PDB file of C-alpha atoms in Angstrom:
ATOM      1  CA  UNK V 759      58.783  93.609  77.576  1.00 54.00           C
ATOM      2  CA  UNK V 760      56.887  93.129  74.559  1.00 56.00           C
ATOM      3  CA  UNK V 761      54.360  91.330  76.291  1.00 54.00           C
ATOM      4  CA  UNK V 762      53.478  94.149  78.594  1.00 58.00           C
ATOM      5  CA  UNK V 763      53.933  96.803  75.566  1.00 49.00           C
ATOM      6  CA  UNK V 764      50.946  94.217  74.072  1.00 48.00           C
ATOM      7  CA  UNK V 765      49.386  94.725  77.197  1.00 53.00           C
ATOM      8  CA  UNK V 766      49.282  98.540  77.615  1.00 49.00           C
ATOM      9  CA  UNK V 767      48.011  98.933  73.762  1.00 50.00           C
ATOM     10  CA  UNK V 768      45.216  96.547  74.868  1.00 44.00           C
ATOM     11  CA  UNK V 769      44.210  98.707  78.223  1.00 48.00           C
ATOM     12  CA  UNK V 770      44.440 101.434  76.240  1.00 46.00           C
ATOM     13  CA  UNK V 771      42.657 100.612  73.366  1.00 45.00           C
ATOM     14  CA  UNK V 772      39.696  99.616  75.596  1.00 43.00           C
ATOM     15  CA  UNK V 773      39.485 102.924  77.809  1.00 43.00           C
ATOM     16  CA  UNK V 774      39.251 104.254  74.109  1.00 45.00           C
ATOM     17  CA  UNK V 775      36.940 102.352  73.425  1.00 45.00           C
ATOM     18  CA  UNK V 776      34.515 103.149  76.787  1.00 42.00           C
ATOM     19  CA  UNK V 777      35.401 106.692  76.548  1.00 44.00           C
ATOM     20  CA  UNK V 778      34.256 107.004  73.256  1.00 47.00           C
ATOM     21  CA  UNK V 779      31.137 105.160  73.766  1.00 46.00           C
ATOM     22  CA  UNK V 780      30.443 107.711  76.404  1.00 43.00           C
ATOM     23  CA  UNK V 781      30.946 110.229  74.090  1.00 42.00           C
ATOM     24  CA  UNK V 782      28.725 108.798  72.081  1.00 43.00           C
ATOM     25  CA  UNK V 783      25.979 109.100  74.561  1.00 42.00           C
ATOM     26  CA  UNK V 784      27.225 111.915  76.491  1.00 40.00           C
ATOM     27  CA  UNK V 785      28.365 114.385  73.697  1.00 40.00           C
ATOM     28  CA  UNK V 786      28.940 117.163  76.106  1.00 39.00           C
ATOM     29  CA  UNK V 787      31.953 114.999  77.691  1.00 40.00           C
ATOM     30  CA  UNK V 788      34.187 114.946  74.604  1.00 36.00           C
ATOM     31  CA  UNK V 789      34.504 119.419  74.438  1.00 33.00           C
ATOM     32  CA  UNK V 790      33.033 120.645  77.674  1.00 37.00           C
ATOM     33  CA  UNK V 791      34.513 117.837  80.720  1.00 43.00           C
ATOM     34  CA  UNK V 792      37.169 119.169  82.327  1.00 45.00           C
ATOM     35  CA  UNK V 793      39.032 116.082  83.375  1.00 46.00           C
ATOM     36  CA  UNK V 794      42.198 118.200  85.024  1.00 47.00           C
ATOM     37  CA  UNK V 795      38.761 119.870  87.669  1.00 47.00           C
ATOM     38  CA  UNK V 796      38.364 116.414  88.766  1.00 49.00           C
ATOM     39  CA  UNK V 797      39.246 114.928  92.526  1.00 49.00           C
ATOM     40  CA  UNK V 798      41.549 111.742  92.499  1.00 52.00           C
ATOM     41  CA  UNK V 799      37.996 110.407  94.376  1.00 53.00           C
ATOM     42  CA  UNK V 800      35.341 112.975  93.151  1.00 54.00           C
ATOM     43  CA  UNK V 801      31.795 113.343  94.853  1.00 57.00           C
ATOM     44  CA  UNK V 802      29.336 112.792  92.364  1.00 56.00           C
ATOM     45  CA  UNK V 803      25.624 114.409  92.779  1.00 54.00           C
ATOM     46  CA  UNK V 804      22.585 113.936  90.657  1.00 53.00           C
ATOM     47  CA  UNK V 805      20.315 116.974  90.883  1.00 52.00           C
ATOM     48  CA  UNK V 806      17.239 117.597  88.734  1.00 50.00           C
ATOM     49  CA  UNK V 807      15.885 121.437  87.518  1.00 50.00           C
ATOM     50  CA  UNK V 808      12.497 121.811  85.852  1.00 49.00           C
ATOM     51  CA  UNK V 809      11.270 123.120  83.123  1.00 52.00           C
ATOM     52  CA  UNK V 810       8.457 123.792  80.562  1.00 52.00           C
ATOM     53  CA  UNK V 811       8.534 121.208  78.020  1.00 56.00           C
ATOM     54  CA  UNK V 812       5.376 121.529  74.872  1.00 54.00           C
ATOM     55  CA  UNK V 813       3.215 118.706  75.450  1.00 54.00           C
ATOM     56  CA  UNK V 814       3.390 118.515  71.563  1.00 56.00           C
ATOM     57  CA  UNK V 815       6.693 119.138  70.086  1.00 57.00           C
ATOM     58  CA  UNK V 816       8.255 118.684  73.298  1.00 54.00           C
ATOM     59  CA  UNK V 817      10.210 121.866  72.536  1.00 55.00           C
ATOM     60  CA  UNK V 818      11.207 123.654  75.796  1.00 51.00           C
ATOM     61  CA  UNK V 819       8.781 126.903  76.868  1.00 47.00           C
ATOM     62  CA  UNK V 820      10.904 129.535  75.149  1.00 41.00           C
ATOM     63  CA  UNK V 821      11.376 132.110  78.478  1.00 39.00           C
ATOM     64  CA  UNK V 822      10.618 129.968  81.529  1.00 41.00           C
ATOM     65  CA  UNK V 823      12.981 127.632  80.224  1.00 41.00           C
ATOM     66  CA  UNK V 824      15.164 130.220  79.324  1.00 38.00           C
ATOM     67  CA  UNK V 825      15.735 130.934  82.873  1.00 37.00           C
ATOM     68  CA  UNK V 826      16.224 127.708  84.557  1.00 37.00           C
ATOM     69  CA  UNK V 827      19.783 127.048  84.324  1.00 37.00           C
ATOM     70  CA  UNK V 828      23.087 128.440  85.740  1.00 33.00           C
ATOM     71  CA  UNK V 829      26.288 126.734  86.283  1.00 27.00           C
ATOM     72  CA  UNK V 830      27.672 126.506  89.620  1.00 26.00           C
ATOM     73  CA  UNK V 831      31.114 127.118  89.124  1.00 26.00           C
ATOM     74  CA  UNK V 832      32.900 126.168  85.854  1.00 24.00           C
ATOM     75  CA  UNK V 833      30.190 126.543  82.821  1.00 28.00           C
ATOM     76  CA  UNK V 834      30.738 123.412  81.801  1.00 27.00           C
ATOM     77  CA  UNK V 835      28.408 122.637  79.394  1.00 28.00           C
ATOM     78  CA  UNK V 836      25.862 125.749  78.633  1.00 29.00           C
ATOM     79  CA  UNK V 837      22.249 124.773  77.910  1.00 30.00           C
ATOM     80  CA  UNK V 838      21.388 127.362  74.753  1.00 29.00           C
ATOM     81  CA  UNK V 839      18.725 129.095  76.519  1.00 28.00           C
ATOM     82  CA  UNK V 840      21.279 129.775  79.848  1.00 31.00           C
ATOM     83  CA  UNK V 841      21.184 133.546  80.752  1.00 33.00           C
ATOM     84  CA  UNK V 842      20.906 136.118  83.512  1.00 34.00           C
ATOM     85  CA  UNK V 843      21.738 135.296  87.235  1.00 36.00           C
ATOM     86  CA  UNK V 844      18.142 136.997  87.604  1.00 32.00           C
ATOM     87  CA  UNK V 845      16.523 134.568  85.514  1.00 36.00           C
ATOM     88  CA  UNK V 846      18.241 131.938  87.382  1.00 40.00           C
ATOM     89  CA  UNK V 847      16.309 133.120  90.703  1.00 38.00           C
ATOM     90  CA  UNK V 848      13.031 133.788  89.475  1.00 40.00           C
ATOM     91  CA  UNK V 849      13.435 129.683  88.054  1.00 43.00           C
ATOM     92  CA  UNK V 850      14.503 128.530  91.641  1.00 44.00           C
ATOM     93  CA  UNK V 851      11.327 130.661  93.133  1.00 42.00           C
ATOM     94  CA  UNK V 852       9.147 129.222  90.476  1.00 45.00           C
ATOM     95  CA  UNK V 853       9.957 125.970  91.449  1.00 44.00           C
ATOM     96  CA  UNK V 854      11.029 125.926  95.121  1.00 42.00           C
ATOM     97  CA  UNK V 855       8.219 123.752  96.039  1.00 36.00           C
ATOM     98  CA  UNK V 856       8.681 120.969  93.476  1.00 39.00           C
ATOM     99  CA  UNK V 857       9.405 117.936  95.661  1.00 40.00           C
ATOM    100  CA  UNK V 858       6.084 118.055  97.705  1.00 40.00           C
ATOM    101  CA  UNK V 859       2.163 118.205  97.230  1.00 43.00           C
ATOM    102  CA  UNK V 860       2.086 122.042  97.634  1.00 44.00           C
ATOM    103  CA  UNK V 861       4.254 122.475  95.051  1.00 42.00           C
ATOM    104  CA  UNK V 862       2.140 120.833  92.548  1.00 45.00           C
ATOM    105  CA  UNK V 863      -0.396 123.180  93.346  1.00 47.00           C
ATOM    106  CA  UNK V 864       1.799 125.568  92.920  1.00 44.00           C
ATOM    107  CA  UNK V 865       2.497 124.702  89.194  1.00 44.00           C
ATOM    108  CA  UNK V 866      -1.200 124.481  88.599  1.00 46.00           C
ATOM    109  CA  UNK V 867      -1.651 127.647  89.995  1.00 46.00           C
ATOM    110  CA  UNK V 868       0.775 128.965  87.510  1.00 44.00           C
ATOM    111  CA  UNK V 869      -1.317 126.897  85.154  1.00 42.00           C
ATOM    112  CA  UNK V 870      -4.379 128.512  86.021  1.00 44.00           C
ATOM    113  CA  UNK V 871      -2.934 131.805  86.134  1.00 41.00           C
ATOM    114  CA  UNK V 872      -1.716 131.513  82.166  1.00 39.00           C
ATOM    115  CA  UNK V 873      -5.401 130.827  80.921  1.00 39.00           C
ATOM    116  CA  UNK V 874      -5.302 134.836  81.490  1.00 39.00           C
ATOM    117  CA  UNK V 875      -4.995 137.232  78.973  1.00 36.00           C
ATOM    118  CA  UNK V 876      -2.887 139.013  81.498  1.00 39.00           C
ATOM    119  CA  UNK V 877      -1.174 139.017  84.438  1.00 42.00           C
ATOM    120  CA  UNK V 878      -0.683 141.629  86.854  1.00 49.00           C
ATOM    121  CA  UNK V 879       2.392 141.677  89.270  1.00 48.00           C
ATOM    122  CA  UNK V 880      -0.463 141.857  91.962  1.00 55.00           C
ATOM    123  CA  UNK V 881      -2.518 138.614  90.504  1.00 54.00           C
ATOM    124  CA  UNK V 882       1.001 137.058  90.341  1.00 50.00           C
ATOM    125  CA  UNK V 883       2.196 137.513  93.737  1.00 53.00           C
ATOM    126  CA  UNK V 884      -1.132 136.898  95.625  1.00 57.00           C
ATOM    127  CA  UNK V 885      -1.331 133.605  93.726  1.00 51.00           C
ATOM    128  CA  UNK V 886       2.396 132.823  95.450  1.00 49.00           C
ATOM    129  CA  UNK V 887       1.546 133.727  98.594  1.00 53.00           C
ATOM    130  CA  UNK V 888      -1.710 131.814  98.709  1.00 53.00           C
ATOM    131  CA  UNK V 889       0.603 129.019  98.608  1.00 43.00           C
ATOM    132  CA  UNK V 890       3.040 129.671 100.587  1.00 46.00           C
ATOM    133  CA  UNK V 891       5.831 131.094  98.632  1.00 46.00           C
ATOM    134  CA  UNK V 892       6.473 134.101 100.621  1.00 48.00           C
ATOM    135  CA  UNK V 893       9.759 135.658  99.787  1.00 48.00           C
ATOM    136  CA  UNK V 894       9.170 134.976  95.910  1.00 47.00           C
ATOM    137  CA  UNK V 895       7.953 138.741  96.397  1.00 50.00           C
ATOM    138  CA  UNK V 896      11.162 139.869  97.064  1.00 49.00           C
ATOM    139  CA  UNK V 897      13.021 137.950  93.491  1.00 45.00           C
ATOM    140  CA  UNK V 898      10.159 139.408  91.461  1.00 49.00           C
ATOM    141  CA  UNK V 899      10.812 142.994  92.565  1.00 53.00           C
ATOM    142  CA  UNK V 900      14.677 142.364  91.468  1.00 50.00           C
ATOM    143  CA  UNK V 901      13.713 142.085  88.059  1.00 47.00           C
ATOM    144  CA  UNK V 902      13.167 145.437  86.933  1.00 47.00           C
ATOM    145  CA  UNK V 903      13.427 143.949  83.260  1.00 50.00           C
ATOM    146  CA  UNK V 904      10.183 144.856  81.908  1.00 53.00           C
ATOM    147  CA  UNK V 905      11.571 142.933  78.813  1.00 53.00           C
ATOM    148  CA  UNK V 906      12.239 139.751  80.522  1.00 51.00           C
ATOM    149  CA  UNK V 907       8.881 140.032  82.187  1.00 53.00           C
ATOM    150  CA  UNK V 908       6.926 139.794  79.675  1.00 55.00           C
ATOM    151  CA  UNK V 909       8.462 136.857  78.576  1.00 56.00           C
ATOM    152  CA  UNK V 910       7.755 135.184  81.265  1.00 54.00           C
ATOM    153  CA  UNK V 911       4.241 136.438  81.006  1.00 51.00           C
ATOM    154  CA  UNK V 912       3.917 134.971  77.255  1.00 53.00           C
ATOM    155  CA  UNK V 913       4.627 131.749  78.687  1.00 50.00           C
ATOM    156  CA  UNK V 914       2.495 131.911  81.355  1.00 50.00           C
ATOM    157  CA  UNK V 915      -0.254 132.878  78.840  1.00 48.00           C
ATOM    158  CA  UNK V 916       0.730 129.591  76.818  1.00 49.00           C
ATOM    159  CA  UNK V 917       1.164 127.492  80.216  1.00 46.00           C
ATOM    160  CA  UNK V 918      -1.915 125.200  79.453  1.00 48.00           C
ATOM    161  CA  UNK V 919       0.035 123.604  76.357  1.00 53.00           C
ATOM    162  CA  UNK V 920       3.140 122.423  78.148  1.00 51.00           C
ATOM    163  CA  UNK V 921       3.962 120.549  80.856  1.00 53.00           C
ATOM    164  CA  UNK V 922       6.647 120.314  83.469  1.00 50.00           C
ATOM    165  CA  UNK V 923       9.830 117.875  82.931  1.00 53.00           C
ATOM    166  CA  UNK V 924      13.267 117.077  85.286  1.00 51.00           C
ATOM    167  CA  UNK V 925      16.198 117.703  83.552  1.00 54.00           C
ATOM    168  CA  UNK V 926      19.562 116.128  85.672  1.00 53.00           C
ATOM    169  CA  UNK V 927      22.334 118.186  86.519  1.00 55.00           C
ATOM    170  CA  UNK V 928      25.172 116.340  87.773  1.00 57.00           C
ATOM    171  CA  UNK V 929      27.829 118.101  89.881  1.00 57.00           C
ATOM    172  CA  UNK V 930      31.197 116.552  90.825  1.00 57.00           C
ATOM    173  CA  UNK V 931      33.733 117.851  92.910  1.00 56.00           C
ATOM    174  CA  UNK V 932      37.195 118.795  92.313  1.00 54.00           C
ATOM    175  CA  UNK V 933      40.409 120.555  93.567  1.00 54.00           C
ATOM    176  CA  UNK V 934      38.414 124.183  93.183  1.00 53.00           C
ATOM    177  CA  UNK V 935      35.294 123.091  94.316  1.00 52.00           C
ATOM    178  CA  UNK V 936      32.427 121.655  92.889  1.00 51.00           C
ATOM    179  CA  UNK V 937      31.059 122.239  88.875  1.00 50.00           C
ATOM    180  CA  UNK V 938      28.728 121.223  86.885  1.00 52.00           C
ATOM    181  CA  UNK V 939      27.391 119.142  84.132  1.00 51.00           C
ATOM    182  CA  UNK V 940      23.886 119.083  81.696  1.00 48.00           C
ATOM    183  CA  UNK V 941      24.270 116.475  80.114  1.00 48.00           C
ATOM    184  CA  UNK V 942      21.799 115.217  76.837  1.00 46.00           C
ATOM    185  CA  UNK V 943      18.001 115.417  77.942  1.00 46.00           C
ATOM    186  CA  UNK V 944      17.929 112.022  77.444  1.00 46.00           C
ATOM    187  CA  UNK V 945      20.011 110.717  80.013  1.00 44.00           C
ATOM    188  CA  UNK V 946      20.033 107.666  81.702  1.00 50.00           C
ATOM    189  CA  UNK V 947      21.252 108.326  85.115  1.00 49.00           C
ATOM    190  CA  UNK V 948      22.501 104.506  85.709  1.00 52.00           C
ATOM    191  CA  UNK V 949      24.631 105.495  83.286  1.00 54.00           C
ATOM    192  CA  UNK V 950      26.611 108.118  84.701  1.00 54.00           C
ATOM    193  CA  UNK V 951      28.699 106.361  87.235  1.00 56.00           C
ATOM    194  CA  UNK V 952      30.386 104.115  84.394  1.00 57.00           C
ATOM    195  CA  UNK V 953      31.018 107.516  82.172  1.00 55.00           C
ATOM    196  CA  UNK V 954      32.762 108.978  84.965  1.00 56.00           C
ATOM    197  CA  UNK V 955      34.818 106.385  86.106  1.00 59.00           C
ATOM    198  CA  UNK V 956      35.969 105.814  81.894  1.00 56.00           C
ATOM    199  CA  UNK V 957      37.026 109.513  81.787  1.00 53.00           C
ATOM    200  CA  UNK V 958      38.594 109.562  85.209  1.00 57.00           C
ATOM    201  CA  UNK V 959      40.802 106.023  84.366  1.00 60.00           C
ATOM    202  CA  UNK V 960      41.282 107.348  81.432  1.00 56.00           C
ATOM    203  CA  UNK V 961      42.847 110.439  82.872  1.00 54.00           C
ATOM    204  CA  UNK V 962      44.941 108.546  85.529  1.00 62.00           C
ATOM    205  CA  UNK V 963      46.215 106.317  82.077  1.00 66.00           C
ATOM    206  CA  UNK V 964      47.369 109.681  80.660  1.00 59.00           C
ATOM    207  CA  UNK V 965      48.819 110.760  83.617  1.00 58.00           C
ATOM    208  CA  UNK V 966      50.780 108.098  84.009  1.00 66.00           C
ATOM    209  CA  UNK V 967      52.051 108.334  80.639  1.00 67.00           C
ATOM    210  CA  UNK V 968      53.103 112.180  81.142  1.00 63.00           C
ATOM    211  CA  UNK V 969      55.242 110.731  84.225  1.00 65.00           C
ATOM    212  CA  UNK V 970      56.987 108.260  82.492  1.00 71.00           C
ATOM    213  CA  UNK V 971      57.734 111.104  79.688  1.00 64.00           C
ATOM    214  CA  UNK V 972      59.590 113.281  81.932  1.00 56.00           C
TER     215      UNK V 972
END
C-alpha cells in the first residue's frame, strides 16, 4: 500500500514537473488550454499565418498584423492585435498565395505598391488581379471601414521596412470540434507533441483521481 502511495506521489510529481516545464515554454498553456475541450485521442494540426514583422525591431506591422488572426472556435489564446472577422478576410486574401512562387510575387507586389505615397482602391485591386487573386475584389469591397483602410494603407506605405514571418497555429480537436492555439512566437514545433501529451496525461491523472473521490 505504501509502496504504491510512494509510487503515485512519484508519477505525479513528474507530470508536475513536465507540465510545468511546458508552461514554462508555452505560457499560454497554464490560463488559456482548455484541457476538459480535449479528445481522449485528439488530432493535432500545425498551421502557419503570416505576418509583417520590422526587419529592425522585429515588432509586428501595427494593422496588417492586426488583422491576421481569428480563432476557430474557442479563443483560446488571443494574440493582442486579434480583431474584426473583416480583418480576418482581408489577411487570408492578402496571403492566399503564400505557399507557391506566385505568391511571392504577390508580397512583392504589395511591396512595390507601399513605396507609394498612396494607394488607390483601383491601383490596389489591379495589382491583385495581375496576379491572379481574383475574388480579393469582392473582401475589399466588404470593408466599408474607411478607418481600417487606411491602416492598412499606412502599412503598405511602410511595407519596404518589414518583412514577412510564419507564425504556427496549432489546432486540436475535441468533443465540440476543433480550437485553437497561438502559442509564443518562438516556438519550436518538435516541441509540441511532448506538451500535449504532458497536459493530456496529466488530465487523465486528474481524472482518475476525481473517480476514485466519488
Amino acid at each position: 500500500m505504501i509502496k504504491s502511495v510512494f509510487k503515485a506521489i512519484v508519477w505525479a510529481m513528474f507530470l508536475i514537473g513536465v507540465v510545468s516545464a511546458a508552461d514554462q515554454k508555452f505560457q499560454c498553456f497554464k490560463h488559456y488550454f482548455p484541457v476538459q475541450h480535449i479528445a481522449a485521442t485528439p488530432k493535432i494540426e500545425i498551421h502557419y499565418f503570416y505576418s509583417f514583422e520590422c526587419a529592425g525591431c522585429q515588432k509586428l506591422a501595427p494593422a496588417l498584423s492586426k488583422y491576421f488572426y481569428e480563432s476557430v472556435q474557442y479563443p483560446v489564446y488571443r494574440h493582442p492585435l486579434a480583431t474584426s472577422h473583416i480583418g480576418t478576410q482581408l489577411i487570408k486574401a492578402y496571403y492566399a498565395l503564400k505557399q507557391n512562387e506566385q505568391g511571392e510575387q504577390f508580397v512583392l507586389a504589395l511591396y512595390e505598391l507601399g513605396g507609394k505615397k498612396r494607394i488607390t482602391d483601383h491601383e490596389l485591386l489591379k495589382h491583385m488581379k495581375n496576379i491572379g487573386h481574383d475574388h480579393f475584389e469582392e473582401l475589399w469591397n466588404s470593408v466599408d471601414n474607411s478607418f481600417l483602410r487606411k491602416q492598412i494603407y499606412d502599412d503598405l506605405a511602410m511595407a519596404k521596412n518589414y518583412r514577412l514571418i510564419a507564425l504556427p497555429m496549432i489546432y486540436i480537436s475535441g468533443p465540440k470540434g476543433l480550437f485553437s492555439i497561438y502559442p509564443n512566437k518562438d516556438l519550436a514545433l518538435e516541441d509540441v507533441p511532448a506538451c500535449i501529451e504532458a497536459v493530456i496525461e496529466f488530465q487523465k491523472t486528474q481524472h482518475a483521481k476525481s473517480l476514485q473521490g466519488q
